[in-house]
Amino acid sequence: MNFPRKSPTFYSLKKRNTSLTPHQFHYDVFLSFRGEDTRKTISDDLYNALIEAGIHTFRDDDELPRGNDISSELIKAIRESRASIVVFSKDYGSSRWCLDELVEILECKRTVDQLVFPVFYDVDRDDVIRQTGSFEAAFARHEFRFDGDKVEKWRGALTEVARLDGWELCHHASRSEKSEFVQEIVTKVRHKVKPKLFVAKHPIGLVSRIEELKSLCKDRLDDGCVIGIHGPL
């Protein structure tokens, strides 16, 4: 009996979508930002707040000069993240590595339904969408240095991601406004991502507590008991 041939295109897409199933996500969030602009301001505050909320977050802490392309470790981290937060700043568009990250993030959004949350810090959303303002000068340099197809891919990624629902904040905002801003992002991301409990590979200080718990249970096994356990959420 002859069976109809499967469409090669359909098989290719199915193969790609099932190559990274939800249970294989290692991080809840990948944090993309231009280090020189926001590492010691909004990005640092946001990272710390995400960690405190129990959201397992990856950020690139490597401040050393990079090669021509983003590292395989960064690509792997993006692909293993359930969501990405992209912090757009005035000089985000001048970094080819940030732009390459953005292209990879957008690819994951399309292929594995990665959630993407844009944050606009001291930059106008329209400038990101249309590559005007500080982005215009950056792309004038890119078009002189890089292949046209690559530059168009960067432009397309900026436009598509910047049109997603996100948050905008001016650097002149007060400390309390910034704190509320960060907490609003964390609350929304936590609701969408629903992070699972992250346990370190080699947890420290748990063995003695587990032994104490076993002892309490053993001593009251015949009578029955209720034991309360408390700690940070």
C-alpha positions as a Python dict, from the first residue, in 0.01 Angstrom:
ca = {
    (1, 'M'): (0, 0, 0),
    (2, 'N'): (135, 343, -87),
    (3, 'F'): (110, 611, 179),
    (4, 'P'): (112, 982, 93),
    (5, 'R'): (448, 1148, 142),
    (6, 'K'): (475, 1390, 437),
    (7, 'S'): (546, 1746, 351),
    (8, 'P'): (920, 1814, 407),
    (9, 'T'): (842, 2168, 523),
    (10, 'F'): (591, 2049, 784),
    (11, 'Y'): (836, 1788, 915),
    (12, 'S'): (1111, 2045, 944),
    (13, 'L'): (893, 2282, 1148),
    (14, 'K'): (761, 2002, 1371),
    (15, 'K'): (1113, 1879, 1435),
    (16, 'R'): (1227, 2226, 1533),
    (17, 'N'): (935, 2300, 1764),
    (18, 'T'): (973, 1975, 1956),
    (19, 'S'): (1349, 2001, 1992),
    (20, 'L'): (1306, 2217, 2305),
    (21, 'T'): (1002, 2124, 2512),
    (22, 'P'): (897, 2333, 2816),
    (23, 'H'): (1048, 2091, 3068),
    (24, 'Q'): (1388, 2153, 2909),
    (25, 'F'): (1389, 2525, 2994),
    (26, 'H'): (1675, 2588, 3237),
    (27, 'Y'): (1605, 2956, 3307),
    (28, 'D'): (1284, 3144, 3371),
    (29, 'V'): (1420, 3467, 3219),
    (30, 'F'): (1703, 3581, 2993),
    (31, 'L'): (1788, 3947, 3061),
    (32, 'S'): (1917, 4133, 2753),
    (33, 'F'): (2061, 4482, 2798),
    (34, 'R'): (2340, 4716, 2691),
    (35, 'G'): (2584, 4693, 2981),
    (36, 'E'): (2742, 5035, 2939),
    (37, 'D'): (2399, 5198, 2956),
    (38, 'T'): (2207, 5017, 3226),
    (39, 'R'): (2418, 4755, 3406),
    (40, 'K'): (2451, 4968, 3721),
    (41, 'T'): (2101, 5115, 3703),
    (42, 'I'): (1773, 4962, 3590),
    (43, 'S'): (1915, 4628, 3469),
    (44, 'D'): (2089, 4562, 3801),
    (45, 'D'): (1778, 4657, 3998),
    (46, 'L'): (1561, 4439, 3777),
    (47, 'Y'): (1794, 4140, 3798),
    (48, 'N'): (1810, 4155, 4178),
    (49, 'A'): (1432, 4189, 4207),
    (50, 'L'): (1376, 3890, 3977),
    (51, 'I'): (1616, 3675, 4181),
    (52, 'E'): (1453, 3781, 4509),
    (53, 'A'): (1114, 3683, 4364),
    (54, 'G'): (1242, 3332, 4292),
    (55, 'I'): (1265, 3386, 3916),
    (56, 'H'): (1572, 3201, 3785),
    (57, 'T'): (1734, 3466, 3565),
    (58, 'F'): (2035, 3462, 3332),
    (59, 'R'): (2229, 3778, 3262),
    (60, 'D'): (2559, 3822, 3084),
    (61, 'D'): (2813, 3937, 3343),
    (62, 'D'): (3106, 3923, 3102),
    (63, 'E'): (3240, 4276, 3068),
    (64, 'L'): (3548, 4166, 2873),
    (65, 'P'): (3584, 4252, 2502),
    (66, 'R'): (3392, 4009, 2282),
    (67, 'G'): (3469, 3842, 1952),
    (68, 'N'): (3285, 3897, 1626),
    (69, 'D'): (2980, 3692, 1726),
    (70, 'I'): (2787, 3626, 2044),
    (71, 'S'): (2914, 3321, 2225),
    (72, 'S'): (2757, 2977, 2203),
    (73, 'E'): (2694, 2997, 2580),
    (74, 'L'): (2476, 3305, 2534),
    (75, 'I'): (2283, 3145, 2249),
    (76, 'K'): (2230, 2834, 2464),
    (77, 'A'): (2108, 3049, 2756),
    (78, 'I'): (1858, 3230, 2532),
    (79, 'R'): (1723, 2904, 2393),
    (80, 'E'): (1691, 2753, 2741),
    (81, 'S'): (1493, 3049, 2879),
    (82, 'R'): (1115, 3050, 2915),
    (83, 'A'): (1105, 3429, 2867),
    (84, 'S'): (1329, 3720, 2775),
    (85, 'I'): (1327, 4074, 2906),
    (86, 'V'): (1488, 4318, 2664),
    (87, 'V'): (1598, 4649, 2817),
    (88, 'F'): (1617, 4901, 2533),
    (89, 'S'): (1835, 5205, 2602),
    (90, 'K'): (1975, 5485, 2387),
    (91, 'D'): (2287, 5290, 2288),
    (92, 'Y'): (2128, 4944, 2264),
    (93, 'G'): (2121, 4974, 1884),
    (94, 'S'): (2493, 5049, 1863),
    (95, 'S'): (2585, 4704, 1999),
    (96, 'R'): (2595, 4431, 1735),
    (97, 'W'): (2601, 4170, 2012),
    (98, 'C'): (2279, 4306, 2165),
    (99, 'L'): (2123, 4303, 1818),
    (100, 'D'): (2236, 3945, 1755),
    (101, 'E'): (2086, 3848, 2093),
    (102, 'L'): (1762, 4016, 1990),
    (103, 'V'): (1746, 3822, 1663),
    (104, 'E'): (1794, 3495, 1855),
    (105, 'I'): (1530, 3595, 2111),
    (106, 'L'): (1282, 3668, 1833),
    (107, 'E'): (1359, 3333, 1671),
    (108, 'C'): (1282, 3158, 2001),
    (109, 'K'): (958, 3354, 2028),
    (110, 'R'): (854, 3217, 1690),
    (111, 'T'): (970, 2859, 1731),
    (112, 'V'): (922, 2771, 2100),
    (113, 'D'): (675, 3042, 2207),
    (114, 'Q'): (928, 3221, 2425),
    (115, 'L'): (767, 3513, 2608),
    (116, 'V'): (930, 3850, 2529),
    (117, 'F'): (890, 4163, 2743),
    (118, 'P'): (1041, 4492, 2617),
    (119, 'V'): (1147, 4763, 2862),
    (120, 'F'): (1224, 5113, 2731),
    (121, 'Y'): (1465, 5292, 2962),
    (122, 'D'): (1519, 5659, 2878),
    (123, 'V'): (1446, 5592, 2511),
    (124, 'D'): (1136, 5654, 2302),
    (125, 'R'): (956, 5343, 2181),
    (126, 'D'): (908, 5497, 1836),
    (127, 'D'): (1283, 5548, 1800),
    (128, 'V'): (1332, 5175, 1852),
    (129, 'I'): (1051, 5081, 1612),
    (130, 'R'): (1165, 5315, 1331),
    (131, 'Q'): (1539, 5324, 1417),
    (132, 'T'): (1536, 5701, 1454),
    (133, 'G'): (1705, 5923, 1715),
    (134, 'S'): (2016, 5756, 1860),
    (135, 'F'): (1930, 5436, 1668),
    (136, 'E'): (1953, 5621, 1335),
    (137, 'A'): (2318, 5715, 1386),
    (138, 'A'): (2401, 5365, 1508),
    (139, 'F'): (2248, 5204, 1200),
    (140, 'A'): (2425, 5446, 968),
    (141, 'R'): (2749, 5299, 1105),
    (142, 'H'): (2617, 4942, 1084),
    (143, 'E'): (2521, 4981, 718),
    (144, 'F'): (2875, 5094, 641),
    (145, 'R'): (3037, 4802, 827),
    (146, 'F'): (2806, 4503, 790),
    (147, 'D'): (2624, 4302, 526),
    (148, 'G'): (2292, 4452, 417),
    (149, 'D'): (2092, 4137, 495),
    (150, 'K'): (2230, 4127, 850),
    (151, 'V'): (2141, 4491, 909),
    (152, 'E'): (1788, 4439, 776),
    (153, 'K'): (1747, 4142, 1010),
    (154, 'W'): (1848, 4365, 1303),
    (155, 'R'): (1603, 4634, 1193),
    (156, 'G'): (1321, 4383, 1164),
    (157, 'A'): (1391, 4239, 1509),
    (158, 'L'): (1393, 4585, 1671),
    (159, 'T'): (1066, 4681, 1506),
    (160, 'E'): (885, 4359, 1594),
    (161, 'V'): (996, 4338, 1957),
    (162, 'A'): (943, 4710, 2025),
    (163, 'R'): (580, 4676, 1917),
    (164, 'L'): (509, 4421, 2191),
    (165, 'D'): (345, 4522, 2518),
    (166, 'G'): (606, 4655, 2757),
    (167, 'W'): (708, 4931, 2999),
    (168, 'E'): (864, 5275, 2960),
    (169, 'L'): (1067, 5465, 3218),
    (170, 'C'): (1267, 5788, 3211),
    (171, 'H'): (1598, 5799, 3398),
    (172, 'H'): (1476, 6114, 3575),
    (173, 'A'): (1215, 5909, 3763),
    (174, 'S'): (1240, 5917, 4141),
    (175, 'R'): (1376, 5625, 4341),
    (176, 'S'): (1028, 5522, 4454),
    (177, 'E'): (896, 5541, 4096),
    (178, 'K'): (1179, 5318, 3976),
    (179, 'S'): (1111, 5071, 4257),
    (180, 'E'): (741, 5055, 4167),
    (181, 'F'): (835, 5019, 3800),
    (182, 'V'): (1063, 4723, 3869),
    (183, 'Q'): (808, 4553, 4096),
    (184, 'E'): (538, 4590, 3832),
    (185, 'I'): (760, 4411, 3579),
    (186, 'V'): (849, 4135, 3825),
    (187, 'T'): (484, 4079, 3916),
    (188, 'K'): (380, 4052, 3552),
    (189, 'V'): (669, 3823, 3457),
    (190, 'R'): (615, 3599, 3759),
    (191, 'H'): (246, 3562, 3669),
    (192, 'K'): (328, 3471, 3310),
    (193, 'V'): (630, 3250, 3368),
    (194, 'K'): (509, 3076, 3687),
    (195, 'P'): (862, 2986, 3800),
    (196, 'K'): (934, 2649, 3954),
    (197, 'L'): (1141, 2616, 4267),
    (198, 'F'): (1508, 2637, 4173),
    (199, 'V'): (1739, 2427, 4388),
    (200, 'A'): (2115, 2464, 4362),
    (201, 'K'): (2310, 2163, 4241),
    (202, 'H'): (2498, 2150, 4572),
    (203, 'P'): (2274, 2318, 4834),
    (204, 'I'): (2452, 2430, 5151),
    (205, 'G'): (2316, 2402, 5504),
    (206, 'L'): (2023, 2171, 5430),
    (207, 'V'): (2158, 1837, 5556),
    (208, 'S'): (2146, 1927, 5928),
    (209, 'R'): (1793, 2068, 5893),
    (210, 'I'): (1670, 1756, 5712),
    (211, 'E'): (1817, 1535, 5983),
    (212, 'E'): (1647, 1746, 6251),
    (213, 'L'): (1314, 1715, 6066),
    (214, 'K'): (1356, 1336, 6046),
    (215, 'S'): (1423, 1324, 6417),
    (216, 'L'): (1109, 1523, 6496),
    (217, 'C'): (898, 1293, 6279),
    (218, 'K'): (1050, 979, 6431),
    (219, 'D'): (993, 1089, 6791),
    (220, 'R'): (624, 1160, 6728),
    (221, 'L'): (548, 889, 6478),
    (222, 'D'): (313, 693, 6709),
    (223, 'D'): (112, 992, 6829),
    (224, 'G'): (93, 1185, 6503),
    (225, 'C'): (195, 1548, 6474),
    (226, 'V'): (187, 1861, 6261),
    (227, 'I'): (519, 2027, 6177),
    (228, 'G'): (530, 2380, 6038),
    (229, 'I'): (808, 2481, 5796),
    (230, 'H'): (864, 2848, 5718),
    (231, 'G'): (1111, 3039, 5506),
    (232, 'P'): (1139, 3287, 5216),
    (233, 'L'): (891, 3243, 4930),
}
